[in-house]
PDB file of C-alpha atoms and ligand atoms in Angstrom:
ATOM      1  CA  UNK A   1      19.020 -94.210 -66.296  1.00  0.00           C
ATOM      2  CA  UNK A   2      21.568 -93.966 -63.006  1.00  0.00           C
ATOM      3  CA  UNK A   3      24.712 -95.464 -64.694  1.00  0.00           C
ATOM      4  CA  UNK A   4      26.064 -98.763 -65.548  1.00  0.00           C
ATOM      5  CA  UNK A   5      27.508-100.656 -62.795  1.00  0.00           C
ATOM      6  CA  UNK A   6      29.931-103.932 -63.891  1.00  0.00           C
ATOM      7  CA  UNK A   7      29.004-107.130 -61.424  1.00  0.00           C
ATOM      8  CA  UNK A   8      31.951-108.999 -61.724  1.00  0.00           C
ATOM      9  CA  UNK A   9      29.659-113.187 -60.697  1.00  0.00           C
ATOM     10  CA  UNK A  10      26.966-111.771 -61.777  1.00  0.00           C
ATOM     11  CA  UNK A  11      26.183-115.728 -62.406  1.00  0.00           C
ATOM     12  CA  UNK A  12      26.876-117.167 -58.968  1.00  0.00           C
ATOM     13  CA  UNK A  13      24.326-116.218 -56.285  1.00  0.00           C
ATOM     14  CA  UNK A  14      25.447-113.016 -53.875  1.00  0.00           C
ATOM     15  CA  UNK A  15      25.956-111.778 -57.415  1.00  0.00           C
ATOM     16  CA  UNK A  16      22.509-112.184 -58.808  1.00  0.00           C
ATOM     17  CA  UNK A  17      20.706-111.421 -55.689  1.00  0.00           C
ATOM     18  CA  UNK A  18      22.967-108.022 -55.763  1.00  0.00           C
ATOM     19  CA  UNK A  19      22.598-107.214 -59.612  1.00  0.00           C
ATOM     20  CA  UNK A  20      18.391-107.590 -59.034  1.00  0.00           C
ATOM     21  CA  UNK A  21      19.058-104.440 -55.926  1.00  0.00           C
ATOM     22  CA  UNK A  22      20.902-102.264 -58.311  1.00  0.00           C
ATOM     23  CA  UNK A  23      18.459-102.418 -61.790  1.00  0.00           C
ATOM     24  CA  UNK A  24      15.547-102.154 -59.533  1.00  0.00           C
ATOM     25  CA  UNK A  25      17.503 -98.772 -58.377  1.00  0.00           C
ATOM     26  CA  UNK A  26      17.670 -98.167 -62.867  1.00  0.00           C
ATOM     27  CA  UNK A  27      21.682 -98.869 -63.681  1.00  0.00           C
ATOM     28  CA  UNK A  28      22.122-100.594 -65.931  1.00  0.00           C
ATOM     29  CA  UNK A  29      24.195-103.395 -65.377  1.00  0.00           C
ATOM     30  CA  UNK A  30      27.185-105.446 -67.364  1.00  0.00           C
ATOM     31  CA  UNK A  31      26.177-109.265 -65.370  1.00  0.00           C
ATOM     32  CA  UNK A  32      29.486-111.036 -66.013  1.00  0.00           C
ATOM     33  CA  UNK A  33      30.193-115.064 -65.730  1.00  0.00           C
ATOM     34  CA  UNK A  34      32.778-117.750 -65.692  1.00  0.00           C
ATOM     35  CA  UNK A  35      31.573-120.467 -66.534  1.00  0.00           C
ATOM     36  CA  UNK A  36      27.870-120.167 -66.302  1.00  0.00           C
ATOM     37  CA  UNK A  37      27.043-118.136 -68.997  1.00  0.00           C
ATOM     38  CA  UNK A  38      23.688-119.214 -69.477  1.00  0.00           C
ATOM     39  CA  UNK A  39      22.697-118.213 -66.177  1.00  0.00           C
ATOM     40  CA  UNK A  40      24.004-114.421 -66.929  1.00  0.00           C
ATOM     41  CA  UNK A  41      22.244-115.012 -69.800  1.00  0.00           C
ATOM     42  CA  UNK A  42      19.173-115.861 -68.004  1.00  0.00           C
ATOM     43  CA  UNK A  43      19.762-112.659 -65.613  1.00  0.00           C
ATOM     44  CA  UNK A  44      19.707-110.648 -68.429  1.00  0.00           C
ATOM     45  CA  UNK A  45      16.605-111.709 -70.139  1.00  0.00           C
ATOM     46  CA  UNK A  46      15.108-111.343 -66.939  1.00  0.00           C
ATOM     47  CA  UNK A  47      15.619-107.602 -66.165  1.00  0.00           C
ATOM     48  CA  UNK A  48      16.025-106.921 -70.051  1.00  0.00           C
ATOM     49  CA  UNK A  49      12.267-107.765 -69.494  1.00  0.00           C
ATOM     50  CA  UNK A  50      11.522-106.096 -66.235  1.00  0.00           C
ATOM     51  CA  UNK A  51      12.814-102.679 -66.793  1.00  0.00           C
ATOM     52  CA  UNK A  52      13.132-101.737 -70.951  1.00  0.00           C
ATOM     53  CA  UNK A  53      14.163 -98.753 -70.025  1.00  0.00           C
ATOM     54  CA  UNK A  54      17.351-100.276 -68.787  1.00  0.00           C
ATOM     55  CA  UNK A  55      20.443-101.875 -70.828  1.00  0.00           C
ATOM     56  CA  UNK A  56      21.915-105.632 -69.543  1.00  0.00           C
ATOM     57  CA  UNK A  57      24.716-107.320 -71.150  1.00  0.00           C
ATOM     58  CA  UNK A  58      26.516-109.882 -69.979  1.00  0.00           C
ATOM     59  CA  UNK A  59      30.243-109.855 -69.963  1.00  0.00           C
ATOM     60  CA  UNK A  60      33.133-112.994 -69.986  1.00  0.00           C
ATOM     61  CA  UNK A  61      36.264-113.445 -67.947  1.00  0.00           C
ATOM     62  CA  UNK A  62      38.281-116.122 -66.581  1.00  0.00           C
ATOM     63  CA  UNK A  63      40.365-114.005 -63.693  1.00  0.00           C
ATOM     64  CA  UNK A  64      42.687-116.709 -63.876  1.00  0.00           C
ATOM     65  CA  UNK A  65      43.538-114.993 -66.664  1.00  0.00           C
ATOM     66  CA  UNK A  66      44.965-111.819 -66.088  1.00  0.00           C
ATOM     67  CA  UNK A  67      46.132-111.199 -69.495  1.00  0.00           C
ATOM     68  CA  UNK A  68      43.004-111.296 -71.260  1.00  0.00           C
ATOM     69  CA  UNK A  69      41.852-108.058 -69.243  1.00  0.00           C
ATOM     70  CA  UNK A  70      43.050-105.612 -72.087  1.00  0.00           C
ATOM     71  CA  UNK A  71      40.167-107.457 -74.513  1.00  0.00           C
ATOM     72  CA  UNK A  72      37.632-107.625 -71.156  1.00  0.00           C
ATOM     73  CA  UNK A  73      37.654-103.908 -70.845  1.00  0.00           C
ATOM     74  CA  UNK A  74      37.735-103.529 -74.426  1.00  0.00           C
ATOM     75  CA  UNK A  75      33.523-104.401 -73.728  1.00  0.00           C
ATOM     76  CA  UNK A  76      33.084-101.463 -71.381  1.00  0.00           C
ATOM     77  CA  UNK A  77      32.058 -98.138 -71.990  1.00  0.00           C
ATOM     78  CA  UNK A  78      30.894 -96.080 -69.021  1.00  0.00           C
ATOM     79  CA  UNK A  79      30.955 -97.819 -65.891  1.00  0.00           C
ATOM     80  CA  UNK A  80      30.075 -96.382 -62.246  1.00  0.00           C
ATOM     81  CA  UNK A  81      30.374 -98.859 -60.719  1.00  0.00           C
ATOM     82  CA  UNK A  82      32.367-101.965 -59.744  1.00  0.00           C
ATOM     83  CA  UNK A  83      31.217-105.088 -57.513  1.00  0.00           C
ATOM     84  CA  UNK A  84      33.489-107.746 -57.262  1.00  0.00           C
ATOM     85  CA  UNK A  85      31.196-111.132 -55.995  1.00  0.00           C
ATOM     86  CA  UNK A  86      33.365-113.731 -57.792  1.00  0.00           C
ATOM     87  CA  UNK A  87      35.178-116.564 -55.124  1.00  0.00           C
ATOM     88  CA  UNK A  88      35.821-119.156 -55.005  1.00  0.00           C
ATOM     89  CA  UNK A  89      37.116-121.592 -52.061  1.00  0.00           C
ATOM     90  CA  UNK A  90      39.432-124.691 -51.038  1.00  0.00           C
ATOM     91  CA  UNK A  91      38.824-126.546 -47.191  1.00  0.00           C
ATOM     92  CA  UNK A  92      41.938-127.870 -46.192  1.00  0.00           C
ATOM     93  CA  UNK A  93      45.221-127.155 -44.669  1.00  0.00           C
ATOM     94  CA  UNK A  94      47.679-124.881 -45.920  1.00  0.00           C
ATOM     95  CA  UNK A  95      50.540-127.128 -46.011  1.00  0.00           C
ATOM     96  CA  UNK A  96      47.689-128.968 -48.401  1.00  0.00           C
ATOM     97  CA  UNK A  97      47.135-126.541 -50.059  1.00  0.00           C
ATOM     98  CA  UNK A  98      48.728-126.600 -54.330  1.00  0.00           C
ATOM     99  CA  UNK A  99      50.323-123.874 -55.955  1.00  0.00           C
ATOM    100  CA  UNK A 100      48.029-124.367 -58.175  1.00  0.00           C
ATOM    101  CA  UNK A 101      45.706-123.992 -55.953  1.00  0.00           C
ATOM    102  CA  UNK A 102      46.573-120.804 -54.113  1.00  0.00           C
ATOM    103  CA  UNK A 103      47.699-119.164 -57.530  1.00  0.00           C
ATOM    104  CA  UNK A 104      43.702-119.223 -58.530  1.00  0.00           C
ATOM    105  CA  UNK A 105      42.692-118.113 -55.590  1.00  0.00           C
ATOM    106  CA  UNK A 106      45.399-115.154 -55.678  1.00  0.00           C
ATOM    107  CA  UNK A 107      43.669-114.388 -59.526  1.00  0.00           C
ATOM    108  CA  UNK A 108      40.228-114.235 -58.708  1.00  0.00           C
ATOM    109  CA  UNK A 109      40.137-112.925 -55.521  1.00  0.00           C
ATOM    110  CA  UNK A 110      42.762-110.120 -55.607  1.00  0.00           C
ATOM    111  CA  UNK A 111      45.075-109.547 -58.980  1.00  0.00           C
ATOM    112  CA  UNK A 112      42.614-109.821 -61.115  1.00  0.00           C
ATOM    113  CA  UNK A 113      40.208-107.082 -59.541  1.00  0.00           C
ATOM    114  CA  UNK A 114      42.941-105.193 -58.994  1.00  0.00           C
ATOM    115  CA  UNK A 115      44.578-104.751 -63.060  1.00  0.00           C
ATOM    116  CA  UNK A 116      40.680-104.357 -64.186  1.00  0.00           C
ATOM    117  CA  UNK A 117      40.345-101.569 -61.310  1.00  0.00           C
ATOM    118  CA  UNK A 118      43.679 -99.856 -62.119  1.00  0.00           C
ATOM    119  CA  UNK A 119      41.792 -99.419 -65.911  1.00  0.00           C
ATOM    120  CA  UNK A 120      38.429 -98.325 -64.923  1.00  0.00           C
ATOM    121  CA  UNK A 121      39.698 -95.998 -62.801  1.00  0.00           C
ATOM    122  CA  UNK A 122      39.803 -93.389 -65.238  1.00  0.00           C
ATOM    123  CA  UNK A 123      35.764 -94.328 -65.843  1.00  0.00           C
ATOM    124  CA  UNK A 124      34.776 -94.113 -62.532  1.00  0.00           C
ATOM    125  CA  UNK A 125      35.901 -90.764 -62.122  1.00  0.00           C
ATOM    126  CA  UNK A 126      34.022 -89.200 -65.075  1.00  0.00           C
ATOM    127  CA  UNK A 127      30.270 -89.593 -62.421  1.00  0.00           C
ATOM    128  CA  UNK A 128      32.114 -88.281 -59.600  1.00  0.00           C
ATOM    129  CA  UNK A 129      30.665 -90.740 -57.606  1.00  0.00           C
ATOM    130  CA  UNK A 130      32.053 -94.074 -58.402  1.00  0.00           C
ATOM    131  CA  UNK A 131      31.372 -97.228 -56.509  1.00  0.00           C
ATOM    132  CA  UNK A 132      33.488-100.037 -55.592  1.00  0.00           C
ATOM    133  CA  UNK A 133      31.551-102.410 -53.745  1.00  0.00           C
ATOM    134  CA  UNK A 134      33.815-106.089 -52.827  1.00  0.00           C
ATOM    135  CA  UNK A 135      31.624-109.064 -51.397  1.00  0.00           C
ATOM    136  CA  UNK A 136      34.597-110.339 -48.913  1.00  0.00           C
ATOM    137  CA  UNK A 137      34.384-111.655 -45.586  1.00  0.00           C
ATOM    138  CA  UNK A 138      34.390-112.440 -42.493  1.00  0.00           C
ATOM    139  CA  UNK A 139      37.279-114.920 -42.472  1.00  0.00           C
ATOM    140  CA  UNK A 140      38.651-111.230 -43.532  1.00  0.00           C
ATOM    141  CA  UNK A 141      37.721-110.373 -40.092  1.00  0.00           C
ATOM    142  CA  UNK A 142      38.041-113.535 -38.144  1.00  0.00           C
ATOM    143  CA  UNK A 143      40.144-115.576 -39.863  1.00  0.00           C
ATOM    144  CA  UNK A 144      39.376-119.334 -40.549  1.00  0.00           C
ATOM    145  CA  UNK A 145      41.342-122.641 -39.724  1.00  0.00           C
ATOM    146  CA  UNK A 146      41.093-125.399 -43.022  1.00  0.00           C
ATOM    147  CA  UNK A 147      40.441-121.432 -45.504  1.00  0.00           C
ATOM    148  CA  UNK A 148      44.037-119.971 -44.380  1.00  0.00           C
ATOM    149  CA  UNK A 149      44.593-118.378 -47.885  1.00  0.00           C
ATOM    150  CA  UNK A 150      40.780-117.320 -48.645  1.00  0.00           C
ATOM    151  CA  UNK A 151      41.223-115.805 -44.563  1.00  0.00           C
ATOM    152  CA  UNK A 152      44.180-112.777 -46.243  1.00  0.00           C
ATOM    153  CA  UNK A 153      42.840-112.536 -49.254  1.00  0.00           C
ATOM    154  CA  UNK A 154      39.691-111.937 -47.979  1.00  0.00           C
ATOM    155  CA  UNK A 155      41.391-109.988 -45.257  1.00  0.00           C
ATOM    156  CA  UNK A 156      43.947-108.182 -48.410  1.00  0.00           C
ATOM    157  CA  UNK A 157      40.329-106.843 -50.190  1.00  0.00           C
ATOM    158  CA  UNK A 158      40.317-105.042 -47.090  1.00  0.00           C
ATOM    159  CA  UNK A 159      43.840-103.523 -46.342  1.00  0.00           C
ATOM    160  CA  UNK A 160      43.048-102.771 -50.457  1.00  0.00           C
ATOM    161  CA  UNK A 161      39.429-100.765 -49.255  1.00  0.00           C
ATOM    162  CA  UNK A 162      41.097 -98.252 -46.492  1.00  0.00           C
ATOM    163  CA  UNK A 163      44.634 -97.686 -48.467  1.00  0.00           C
ATOM    164  CA  UNK A 164      42.546 -97.175 -52.391  1.00  0.00           C
ATOM    165  CA  UNK A 165      40.002 -95.451 -51.216  1.00  0.00           C
ATOM    166  CA  UNK A 166      42.210 -92.697 -49.457  1.00  0.00           C
ATOM    167  CA  UNK A 167      44.000 -92.851 -53.228  1.00  0.00           C
ATOM    168  CA  UNK A 168      40.188 -92.128 -55.325  1.00  0.00           C
ATOM    169  CA  UNK A 169      38.378 -90.041 -52.693  1.00  0.00           C
ATOM    170  CA  UNK A 170      38.891 -87.259 -54.124  1.00  0.00           C
ATOM    171  CA  UNK A 171      37.738 -88.547 -58.119  1.00  0.00           C
ATOM    172  CA  UNK A 172      34.176 -88.608 -56.233  1.00  0.00           C
ATOM    173  CA  UNK A 173      34.782 -93.344 -55.851  1.00  0.00           C
ATOM    174  CA  UNK A 174      33.790 -94.408 -52.675  1.00  0.00           C
ATOM    175  CA  UNK A 175      36.370 -98.416 -52.197  1.00  0.00           C
ATOM    176  CA  UNK A 176      34.178-100.470 -49.197  1.00  0.00           C
ATOM    177  CA  UNK A 177      33.758-104.368 -48.559  1.00  0.00           C
ATOM    178  CA  UNK A 178      30.958-106.054 -47.598  1.00  0.00           C
ATOM    179  CA  UNK A 179      31.929-109.496 -45.022  1.00  0.00           C
ATOM    180  CA  UNK A 180      29.152-111.944 -44.667  1.00  0.00           C
ATOM    181  CA  UNK A 181      28.979-114.401 -42.496  1.00  0.00           C
ATOM    182  CA  UNK A 182      27.279-117.984 -43.933  1.00  0.00           C
ATOM    183  CA  UNK A 183      24.841-117.323 -46.867  1.00  0.00           C
ATOM    184  CA  UNK A 184      22.867-120.222 -48.500  1.00  0.00           C
ATOM    185  CA  UNK A 185      25.050-120.196 -52.079  1.00  0.00           C
ATOM    186  CA  UNK A 186      26.223-123.064 -54.202  1.00  0.00           C
ATOM    187  CA  UNK A 187      29.434-122.186 -52.905  1.00  0.00           C
ATOM    188  CA  UNK A 188      28.443-124.442 -49.461  1.00  0.00           C
ATOM    189  CA  UNK A 189      26.699-126.999 -51.546  1.00  0.00           C
ATOM    190  CA  UNK A 190      28.926-129.654 -50.919  1.00  0.00           C
ATOM    191  CA  UNK A 191      28.611-129.188 -46.981  1.00  0.00           C
ATOM    192  CA  UNK A 192      27.073-132.104 -45.338  1.00  0.00           C
ATOM    193  CA  UNK A 193      23.641-131.916 -43.885  1.00  0.00           C
ATOM    194  CA  UNK A 194      25.664-132.258 -40.895  1.00  0.00           C
ATOM    195  CA  UNK A 195      27.927-130.226 -41.310  1.00  0.00           C
ATOM    196  CA  UNK A 196      25.329-127.778 -41.687  1.00  0.00           C
ATOM    197  CA  UNK A 197      23.279-128.564 -38.766  1.00  0.00           C
ATOM    198  CA  UNK A 198      26.584-127.415 -36.791  1.00  0.00           C
ATOM    199  CA  UNK A 199      27.426-123.610 -38.880  1.00  0.00           C
ATOM    200  CA  UNK A 200      24.028-123.260 -38.048  1.00  0.00           C
ATOM    201  CA  UNK A 201      24.316-124.033 -34.907  1.00  0.00           C
ATOM    202  CA  UNK A 202      26.986-121.106 -34.465  1.00  0.00           C
ATOM    203  CA  UNK A 203      25.824-118.621 -35.633  1.00  0.00           C
ATOM    204  CA  UNK A 204      23.722-116.403 -33.593  1.00  0.00           C
ATOM    205  CA  UNK A 205      20.715-116.215 -35.703  1.00  0.00           C
ATOM    206  CA  UNK A 206      20.038-119.704 -36.097  1.00  0.00           C
ATOM    207  CA  UNK A 207      20.690-120.069 -40.264  1.00  0.00           C
ATOM    208  CA  UNK A 208      22.652-118.763 -42.840  1.00  0.00           C
ATOM    209  CA  UNK A 209      21.655-115.338 -44.830  1.00  0.00           C
ATOM    210  CA  UNK A 210      20.170-115.257 -48.519  1.00  0.00           C
ATOM    211  CA  UNK A 211      22.243-114.084 -51.450  1.00  0.00           C
ATOM    212  CA  UNK A 212      19.415-110.800 -50.698  1.00  0.00           C
ATOM    213  CA  UNK A 213      20.559-110.348 -47.745  1.00  0.00           C
ATOM    214  CA  UNK A 214      23.764-109.254 -47.754  1.00  0.00           C
ATOM    215  CA  UNK A 215      23.330-108.308 -52.020  1.00  0.00           C
ATOM    216  CA  UNK A 216      20.288-105.394 -49.513  1.00  0.00           C
ATOM    217  CA  UNK A 217      24.476-104.356 -48.169  1.00  0.00           C
ATOM    218  CA  UNK A 218      25.581-103.190 -51.614  1.00  0.00           C
ATOM    219  CA  UNK A 219      21.971-101.994 -52.825  1.00  0.00           C
ATOM    220  CA  UNK A 220      22.646 -99.701 -49.565  1.00  0.00           C
ATOM    221  CA  UNK A 221      26.137 -99.089 -50.650  1.00  0.00           C
ATOM    222  CA  UNK A 222      25.300 -97.532 -53.894  1.00  0.00           C
ATOM    223  CA  UNK A 223      22.990 -95.125 -52.425  1.00  0.00           C
ATOM    224  CA  UNK A 224      22.891 -91.262 -53.029  1.00  0.00           C
ATOM    225  CA  UNK A 225      23.059 -90.710 -49.250  1.00  0.00           C
ATOM    226  CA  UNK A 226      26.151 -93.362 -48.414  1.00  0.00           C
ATOM    227  CA  UNK A 227      28.866 -91.718 -50.873  1.00  0.00           C
ATOM    228  CA  UNK A 228      30.490 -90.057 -47.348  1.00  0.00           C
ATOM    229  CA  UNK A 229      31.158 -94.297 -46.348  1.00  0.00           C
ATOM    230  CA  UNK A 230      34.794 -95.056 -47.582  1.00  0.00           C
ATOM    231  CA  UNK A 231      37.350 -97.579 -46.974  1.00  0.00           C
ATOM    232  CA  UNK A 232      35.193 -99.704 -44.996  1.00  0.00           C
ATOM    233  CA  UNK A 233      34.181-104.101 -44.341  1.00  0.00           C
ATOM    234  CA  UNK A 234      31.114-104.643 -43.236  1.00  0.00           C
ATOM    235  CA  UNK A 235      30.103-107.134 -41.946  1.00  0.00           C
ATOM    236  CA  UNK A 236      26.769-108.619 -42.796  1.00  0.00           C
ATOM    237  CA  UNK A 237      27.194-112.254 -40.290  1.00  0.00           C
ATOM    238  CA  UNK A 238      23.832-112.674 -38.036  1.00  0.00           C
ATOM    239  CA  UNK A 239      26.028-111.949 -35.606  1.00  0.00           C
ATOM    240  CA  UNK A 240      28.311-114.701 -35.883  1.00  0.00           C
ATOM    241  CA  UNK A 241      32.316-115.298 -35.090  1.00  0.00           C
ATOM    242  CA  UNK A 242      31.243-111.469 -33.011  1.00  0.00           C
TER     243      UNK A 242
HETATM  244  N1  LIG B   1      28.235-118.298 -49.560  1.00  0.00           N
HETATM  245  C1  LIG B   1      28.903-117.804 -48.638  1.00  0.00           C
HETATM  246  O1  LIG B   1      28.729-118.597 -47.910  1.00  0.00           O
HETATM  247  C2  LIG B   1      30.110-117.381 -48.540  1.00  0.00           C
HETATM  248  C3  LIG B   1      30.284-115.829 -47.249  1.00  0.00           C
HETATM  249  C4  LIG B   1      31.022-115.450 -47.770  1.00  0.00           C
HETATM  250  C5  LIG B   1      31.304-115.023 -48.734  1.00  0.00           C
HETATM  251  N2  LIG B   1      31.489-115.053 -49.759  1.00  0.00           N
HETATM  252  C6  LIG B   1      32.269-114.476 -51.315  1.00  0.00           C
HETATM  253  O2  LIG B   1      30.801-114.117 -52.112  1.00  0.00           O
HETATM  254  C7  LIG B   1      32.262-114.240 -52.743  1.00  0.00           C
HETATM  255  C8  LIG B   1      30.273-114.743 -53.896  1.00  0.00           C
HETATM  256  O3  LIG B   1      30.384-115.728 -53.159  1.00  0.00           O
HETATM  257  P1  LIG B   1      29.189-116.710 -53.794  1.00  0.00           P
HETATM  258  O4  LIG B   1      28.830-117.242 -52.730  1.00  0.00           O
HETATM  259  O5  LIG B   1      28.129-116.032 -54.745  1.00  0.00           O
HETATM  260  O6  LIG B   1      29.342-118.126 -54.443  1.00  0.00           O
HETATM  261  P2  LIG B   1      28.890-118.828 -55.959  1.00  0.00           P
HETATM  262  O7  LIG B   1      27.767-118.585 -56.287  1.00  0.00           O
HETATM  263  O8  LIG B   1      29.385-119.894 -56.092  1.00  0.00           O
HETATM  264  O9  LIG B   1      29.037-117.776 -56.906  1.00  0.00           O
HETATM  265  C9  LIG B   1      30.774-117.745 -56.817  1.00  0.00           C
HETATM  266  C10 LIG B   1      31.059-116.352 -58.510  1.00  0.00           C
HETATM  267  O10 LIG B   1      32.249-116.880 -59.480  1.00  0.00           O
HETATM  268  C11 LIG B   1      32.080-116.855 -60.224  1.00  0.00           C
HETATM  269  N3  LIG B   1      34.263-116.664 -60.625  1.00  0.00           N
HETATM  270  C12 LIG B   1      34.704-118.267 -60.060  1.00  0.00           C
HETATM  271  N4  LIG B   1      35.364-118.867 -60.530  1.00  0.00           N
HETATM  272  C13 LIG B   1      35.938-117.730 -61.236  1.00  0.00           C
HETATM  273  C14 LIG B   1      37.327-117.104 -62.251  1.00  0.00           C
HETATM  274  N5  LIG B   1      37.904-117.523 -62.524  1.00  0.00           N
HETATM  275  N6  LIG B   1      36.788-116.255 -62.944  1.00  0.00           N
HETATM  276  C15 LIG B   1      35.669-114.996 -63.326  1.00  0.00           C
HETATM  277  N7  LIG B   1      34.344-115.483 -62.120  1.00  0.00           N
HETATM  278  C16 LIG B   1      35.056-116.822 -61.958  1.00  0.00           C
HETATM  279  C17 LIG B   1      31.016-117.366 -60.692  1.00  0.00           C
HETATM  280  O11 LIG B   1      31.545-117.514 -62.067  1.00  0.00           O
HETATM  281  P3  LIG B   1      30.827-118.823 -63.169  1.00  0.00           P
HETATM  282  O12 LIG B   1      29.547-119.488 -61.811  1.00  0.00           O
HETATM  283  O13 LIG B   1      29.981-118.690 -63.902  1.00  0.00           O
HETATM  284  O14 LIG B   1      32.078-119.543 -63.309  1.00  0.00           O
HETATM  285  C18 LIG B   1      30.467-117.697 -60.001  1.00  0.00           C
HETATM  286  O15 LIG B   1      29.819-115.892 -60.733  1.00  0.00           O
HETATM  287  C19 LIG B   1      32.782-114.421 -53.474  1.00  0.00           C
HETATM  288  O16 LIG B   1      33.953-113.731 -52.973  1.00  0.00           O
HETATM  289  C20 LIG B   1      32.838-115.706 -51.976  1.00  0.00           C
HETATM  290  O17 LIG B   1      33.955-115.498 -51.190  1.00  0.00           O
HETATM  291  C21 LIG B   1      30.639-115.940 -49.499  1.00  0.00           C
END
C-alpha cells in the first residue's frame, strides 16, 4: 500500500477517473462527495472489490460551508496526497451574476480547499513526498467571457500553487495544477447539440477529452519520478486556446 489520497469531487467525472488511476497505482483513498453520495459509495464498492488490499472510505463536505472543515478533518488520519476535483460554474455576464453565486464559486474552488490545506500540511509532510494536484482549467490561462469569475478562480489556483509550492518544497510536498480544456463530463451536459458541435470544431483534436485522459496526468504527477515538478500548470487541451 502506497499511502492515502483525499480526492475532493470523487463523485464527479474527473474525480472518479482520478480515483481509478490512483487506486490502480496502489493508493488507498478518501472519496469525497457533496450531493451525490451514492456515486461515491458505488465507486468505493467498485474499488474495494478490485483492490481488496487497499482501503476506500467515503467522506462528505459541502465546500460552501467552510466552517465545517474542522469536523470534516476529524475523519482523516493519514493523508499523503490531495486531489481537488470538485467544482462548479455559472454561465453569464459578470454584471449579471448574483453575489451568492460569486461567493459559492469562491468557496468551492478556493476558500475551502485552502482552509483544508492549511490543516493538512503537517500530515502531507510526514511521508516526505506529499502531493497536491488541483484540477484547474485552460480558462485560468486564456480566460473565458461568460465565465469571468470562474476563470479568475482557475487563475488563482495556479497562482496559489506557484506560491505555496515554494513554502512547502523543503517538506517534500509538491503542488501543481492540471488545466483541462473541454472534458466530456456532467458539467457540460447543459450544452445544446449545436453548442457542442461549435465547441468541438474549435478544438484542434476536434473532440472533448474523456475524464480518463485528464486523470492520466493526475496519476503522472503522483509518480515518484514526478517529484521535481512543482508550482506548475499542465495544460491538457487537445491544442485548444493555444
Ligand atoms: N468538464 C470540463 O470541461 C472541465 C474543464 C476544465 C476544468 N474542469 C474542472 O474539473 C473539475 C471537475 O469537474 P467535472 O467536469 O468532473 O464535473 P462534475 O462531474 O460535475 O464534478 C463536480 C464535482 O464537484 C463536486 N461539488 C460541486 N459542488 C460542491 C460543493 N458545494 N461542495 C463540495 N463539492 C462540490 C460535485 O459533488 P456532488 O456531485 O457529490 O455534489 C462533484 O464531485 C472542476 O473543478 C471543473 O472546474 C472541468
